Tab-separated table of C-alpha atoms in Angstrom:
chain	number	residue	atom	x	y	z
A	1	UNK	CA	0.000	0.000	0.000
A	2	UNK	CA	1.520	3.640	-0.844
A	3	UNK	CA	-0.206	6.968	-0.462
A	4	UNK	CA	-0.349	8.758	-3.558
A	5	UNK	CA	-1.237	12.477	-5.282
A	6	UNK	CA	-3.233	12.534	-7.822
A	7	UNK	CA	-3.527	15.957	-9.954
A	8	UNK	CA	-6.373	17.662	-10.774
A	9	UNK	CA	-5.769	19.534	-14.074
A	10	UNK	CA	-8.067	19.381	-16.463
A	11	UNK	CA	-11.727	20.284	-14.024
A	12	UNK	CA	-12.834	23.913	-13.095
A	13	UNK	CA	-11.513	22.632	-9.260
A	14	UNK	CA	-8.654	25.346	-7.345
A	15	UNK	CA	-7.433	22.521	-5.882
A	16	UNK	CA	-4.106	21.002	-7.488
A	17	UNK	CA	-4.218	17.511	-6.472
A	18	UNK	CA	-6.225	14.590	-4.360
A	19	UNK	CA	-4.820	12.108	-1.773
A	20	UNK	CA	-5.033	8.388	-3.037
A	21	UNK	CA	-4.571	4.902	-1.900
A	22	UNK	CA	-2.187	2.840	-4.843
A	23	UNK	CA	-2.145	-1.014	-3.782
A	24	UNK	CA	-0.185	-3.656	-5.870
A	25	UNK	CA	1.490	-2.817	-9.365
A	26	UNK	CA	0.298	-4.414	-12.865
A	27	UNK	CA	-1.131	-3.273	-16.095
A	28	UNK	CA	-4.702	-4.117	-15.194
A	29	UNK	CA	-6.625	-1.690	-13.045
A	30	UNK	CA	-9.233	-1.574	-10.138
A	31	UNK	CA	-10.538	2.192	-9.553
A	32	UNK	CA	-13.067	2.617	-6.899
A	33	UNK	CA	-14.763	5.519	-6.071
A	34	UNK	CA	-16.493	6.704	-2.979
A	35	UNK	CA	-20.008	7.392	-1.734
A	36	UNK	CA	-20.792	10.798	-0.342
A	37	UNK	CA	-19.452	9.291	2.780
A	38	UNK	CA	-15.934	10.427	0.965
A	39	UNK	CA	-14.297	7.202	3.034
A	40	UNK	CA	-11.838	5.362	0.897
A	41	UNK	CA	-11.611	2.739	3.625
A	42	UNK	CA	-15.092	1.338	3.051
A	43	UNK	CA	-13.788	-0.408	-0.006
A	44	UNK	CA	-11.892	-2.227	2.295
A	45	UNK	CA	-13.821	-5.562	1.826
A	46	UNK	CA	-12.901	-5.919	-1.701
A	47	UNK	CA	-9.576	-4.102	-1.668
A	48	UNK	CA	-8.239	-6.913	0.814
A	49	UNK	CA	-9.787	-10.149	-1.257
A	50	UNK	CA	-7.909	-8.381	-4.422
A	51	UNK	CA	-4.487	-7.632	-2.693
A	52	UNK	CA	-1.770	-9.179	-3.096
A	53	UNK	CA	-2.844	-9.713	-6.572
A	54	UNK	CA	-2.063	-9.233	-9.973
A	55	UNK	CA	-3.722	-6.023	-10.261
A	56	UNK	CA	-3.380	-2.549	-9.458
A	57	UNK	CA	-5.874	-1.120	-7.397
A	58	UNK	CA	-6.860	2.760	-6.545
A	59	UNK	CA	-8.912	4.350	-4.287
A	60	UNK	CA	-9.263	8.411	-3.759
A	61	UNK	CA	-10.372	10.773	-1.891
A	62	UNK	CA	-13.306	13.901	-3.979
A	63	UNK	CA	-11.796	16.968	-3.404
A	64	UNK	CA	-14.997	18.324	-2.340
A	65	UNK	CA	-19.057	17.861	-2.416
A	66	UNK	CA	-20.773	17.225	-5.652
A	67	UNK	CA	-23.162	15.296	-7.392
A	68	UNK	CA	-21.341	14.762	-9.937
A	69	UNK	CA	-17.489	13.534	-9.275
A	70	UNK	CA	-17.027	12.318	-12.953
A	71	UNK	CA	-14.602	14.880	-14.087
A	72	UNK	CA	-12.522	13.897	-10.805
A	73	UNK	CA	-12.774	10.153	-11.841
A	74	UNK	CA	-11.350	11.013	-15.158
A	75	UNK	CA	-8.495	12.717	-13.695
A	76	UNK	CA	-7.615	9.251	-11.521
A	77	UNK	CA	-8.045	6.997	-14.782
A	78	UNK	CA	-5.785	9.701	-16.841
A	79	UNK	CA	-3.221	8.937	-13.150
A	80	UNK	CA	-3.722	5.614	-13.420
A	81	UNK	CA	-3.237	4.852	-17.239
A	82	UNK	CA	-0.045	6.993	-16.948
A	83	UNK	CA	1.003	4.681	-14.228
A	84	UNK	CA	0.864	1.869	-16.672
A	85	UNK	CA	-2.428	0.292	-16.613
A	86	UNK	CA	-3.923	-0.985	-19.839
A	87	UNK	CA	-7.151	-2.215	-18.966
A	88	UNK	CA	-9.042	-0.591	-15.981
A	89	UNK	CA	-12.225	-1.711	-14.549
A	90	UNK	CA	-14.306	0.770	-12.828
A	91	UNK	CA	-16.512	0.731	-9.439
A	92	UNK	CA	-18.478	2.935	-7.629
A	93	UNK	CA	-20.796	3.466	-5.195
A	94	UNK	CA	-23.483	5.608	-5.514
A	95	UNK	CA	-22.039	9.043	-6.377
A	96	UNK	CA	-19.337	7.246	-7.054
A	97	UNK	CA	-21.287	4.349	-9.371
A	98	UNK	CA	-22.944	7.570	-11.084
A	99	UNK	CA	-19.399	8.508	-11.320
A	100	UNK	CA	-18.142	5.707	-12.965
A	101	UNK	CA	-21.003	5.127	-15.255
A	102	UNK	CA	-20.686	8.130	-16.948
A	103	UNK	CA	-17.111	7.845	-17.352
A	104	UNK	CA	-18.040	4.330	-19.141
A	105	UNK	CA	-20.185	6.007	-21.294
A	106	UNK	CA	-18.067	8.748	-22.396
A	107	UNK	CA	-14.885	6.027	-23.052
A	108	UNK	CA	-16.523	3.906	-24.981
A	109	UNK	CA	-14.070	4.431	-27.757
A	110	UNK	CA	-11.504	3.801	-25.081
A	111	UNK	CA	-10.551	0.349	-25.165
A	112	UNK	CA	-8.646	0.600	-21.449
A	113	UNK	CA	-11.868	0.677	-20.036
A	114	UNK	CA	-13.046	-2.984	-20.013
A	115	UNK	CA	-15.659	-2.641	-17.540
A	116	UNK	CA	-17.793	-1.107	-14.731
A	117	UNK	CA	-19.794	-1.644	-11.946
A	118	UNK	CA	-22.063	0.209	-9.704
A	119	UNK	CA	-23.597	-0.042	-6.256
A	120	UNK	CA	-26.722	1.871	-5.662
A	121	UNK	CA	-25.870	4.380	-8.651
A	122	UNK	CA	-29.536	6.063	-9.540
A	123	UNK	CA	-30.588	7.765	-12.685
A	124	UNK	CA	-31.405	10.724	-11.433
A	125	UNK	CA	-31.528	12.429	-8.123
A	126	UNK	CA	-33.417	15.626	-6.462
A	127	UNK	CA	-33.989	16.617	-10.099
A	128	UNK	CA	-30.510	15.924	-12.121
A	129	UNK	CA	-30.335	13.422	-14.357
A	130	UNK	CA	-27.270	11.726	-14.639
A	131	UNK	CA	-26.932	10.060	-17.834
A	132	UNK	CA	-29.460	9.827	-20.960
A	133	UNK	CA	-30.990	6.506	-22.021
A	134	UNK	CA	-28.759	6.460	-25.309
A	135	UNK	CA	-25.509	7.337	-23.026
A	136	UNK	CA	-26.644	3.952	-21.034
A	137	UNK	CA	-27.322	2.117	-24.009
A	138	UNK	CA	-23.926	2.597	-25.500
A	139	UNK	CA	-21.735	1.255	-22.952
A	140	UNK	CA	-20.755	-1.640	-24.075
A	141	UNK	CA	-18.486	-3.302	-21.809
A	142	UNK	CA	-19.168	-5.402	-19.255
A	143	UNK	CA	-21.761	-4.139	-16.228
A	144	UNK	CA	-22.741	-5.291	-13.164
A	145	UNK	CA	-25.535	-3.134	-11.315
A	146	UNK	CA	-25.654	-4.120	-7.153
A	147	UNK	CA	-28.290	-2.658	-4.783
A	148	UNK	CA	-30.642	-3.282	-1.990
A	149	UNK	CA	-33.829	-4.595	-2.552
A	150	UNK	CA	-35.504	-1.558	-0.716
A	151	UNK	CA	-33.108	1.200	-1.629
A	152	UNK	CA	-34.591	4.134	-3.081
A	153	UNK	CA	-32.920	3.683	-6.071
A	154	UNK	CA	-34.041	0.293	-7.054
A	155	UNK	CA	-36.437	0.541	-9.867
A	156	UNK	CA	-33.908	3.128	-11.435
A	157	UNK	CA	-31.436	0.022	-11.861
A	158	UNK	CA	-34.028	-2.317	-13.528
A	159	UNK	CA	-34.679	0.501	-15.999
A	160	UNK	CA	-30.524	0.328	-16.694
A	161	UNK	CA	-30.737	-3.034	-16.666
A	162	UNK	CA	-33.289	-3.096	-19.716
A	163	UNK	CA	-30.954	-0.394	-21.629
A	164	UNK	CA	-28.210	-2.044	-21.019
A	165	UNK	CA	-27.273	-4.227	-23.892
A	166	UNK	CA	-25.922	-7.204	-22.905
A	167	UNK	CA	-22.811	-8.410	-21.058
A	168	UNK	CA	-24.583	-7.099	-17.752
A	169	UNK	CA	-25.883	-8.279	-14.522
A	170	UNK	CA	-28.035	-6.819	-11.886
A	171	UNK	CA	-27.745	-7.914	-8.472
A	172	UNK	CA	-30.402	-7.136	-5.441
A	173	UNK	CA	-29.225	-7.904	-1.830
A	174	UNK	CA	-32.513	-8.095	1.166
A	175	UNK	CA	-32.614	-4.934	3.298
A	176	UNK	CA	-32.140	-1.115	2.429
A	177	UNK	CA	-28.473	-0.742	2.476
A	178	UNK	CA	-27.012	1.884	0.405
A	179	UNK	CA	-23.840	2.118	-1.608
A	180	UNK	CA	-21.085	0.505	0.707
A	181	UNK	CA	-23.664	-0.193	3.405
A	182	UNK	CA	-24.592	-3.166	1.270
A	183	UNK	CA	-21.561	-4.890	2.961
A	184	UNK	CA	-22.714	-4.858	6.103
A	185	UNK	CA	-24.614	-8.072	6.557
A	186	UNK	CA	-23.945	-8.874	2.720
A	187	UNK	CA	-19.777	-8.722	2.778
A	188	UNK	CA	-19.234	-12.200	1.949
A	189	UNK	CA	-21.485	-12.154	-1.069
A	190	UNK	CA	-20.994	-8.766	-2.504
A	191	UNK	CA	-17.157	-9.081	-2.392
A	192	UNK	CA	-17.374	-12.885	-3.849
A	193	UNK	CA	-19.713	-11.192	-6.767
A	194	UNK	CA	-17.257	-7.820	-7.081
A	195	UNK	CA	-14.347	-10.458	-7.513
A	196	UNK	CA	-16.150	-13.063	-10.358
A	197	UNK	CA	-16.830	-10.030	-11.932
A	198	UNK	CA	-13.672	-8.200	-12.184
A	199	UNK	CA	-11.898	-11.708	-12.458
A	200	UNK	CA	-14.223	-12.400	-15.306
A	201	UNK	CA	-13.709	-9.089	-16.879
A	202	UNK	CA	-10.077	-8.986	-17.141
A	203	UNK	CA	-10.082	-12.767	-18.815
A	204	UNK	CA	-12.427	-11.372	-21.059
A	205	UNK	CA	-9.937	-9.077	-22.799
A	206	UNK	CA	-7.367	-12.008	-22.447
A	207	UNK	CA	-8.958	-14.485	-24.196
């Protein structure tokens, strides 16, 4: 595990750089991105089952409070792909599976970006909309949806799911857990299905 600065360059942000997390070297890549909780160590579940590990993996910390951290995410991949990484697989948790999702859909000419995954990551949200149905249709990688059966945001992932087009999954855990919070009382299962995904994933491009 190192700590590491990532720069911010390229947003409308004053502030020069972000702390981040950097486990593991490799040219495959884990990025996940926070909740509004802003708490890099509630990936912890999954970061431990993936390290030590043939992968890199990232986590970071938002430089401040938005709805939308996707131009921060974009900053970490540009970080990470200059660290190496070929193919990078993307998770988030609810601001940080909107995050992801519309850094997906923007890259989908990008062939480093081999797949994403969100927990509790809603269309839309007191009034923004996040991402258009023909921005969710076009992602074509690999995507695996998570959530809680009574989170607020359920019904928004069974739309995705239907605009997806297909490799994707959608996966619904009892209670109404959001984001990270799906671990608790889930951790076993959502880590086993973060790590067949990403496992699967990275194959994929192998094969």
């Amino acid at each position: 595990m190192k700590q590491i600065t990532i720069p911010i360059t390229r947003t409308s942000s004053d502030i020069p750089s972000i702390p981040g997390t950097l486990y593991g070297t490799g040219k495959s890549a884990v990025i996940f991105s926070n909740m509004d909780t802003n708490d890099q160590q509630e990936w912890n579940p999954v970061v431990k089952a993936l390290v030590p590990g043939p992968c890199m993996v990232v986590t970071y910390d938002y430089p401040g409070f938005s709805l939308d951290q996707s131009e921060i995410l974009e900053e970490v991949v540009s970080c990470v792909a200059g660290m190496g990484a070929e193919r990078i697989i993307l998770i988030g948790a609810s601001r940080g599976g909107v995050a992801s999702l519309k850094v997906a859909s923007r890259r989908v000419h990008d062939d480093r970006i081999v797949a994403v995954a969100a927990l509790s990551a809603p269309i839309e949200h007191e009034g923004s909309v996040f991402y258009t149905d023909d921005e969710l249709r076009e992602i074509s990688v690999p995507k695996l949806l998570i959530n809680s059966e009574e989170d607020d945001g359920a019904e928004d992932n069974r739309k995705m799911l239907s605009l997806f087009c297909e490799p994707k999954k959608l996966l619904f855990y009892s209670g109404d857990g959001h984001g990270a919070e799906i671990f608790d009382g889930h951790e076993e299962a959502v880590v086993e299905a973060l790590l067949d995904f990403i496992n699967r994933s990275f194959s994929r491009e192998t094969a």
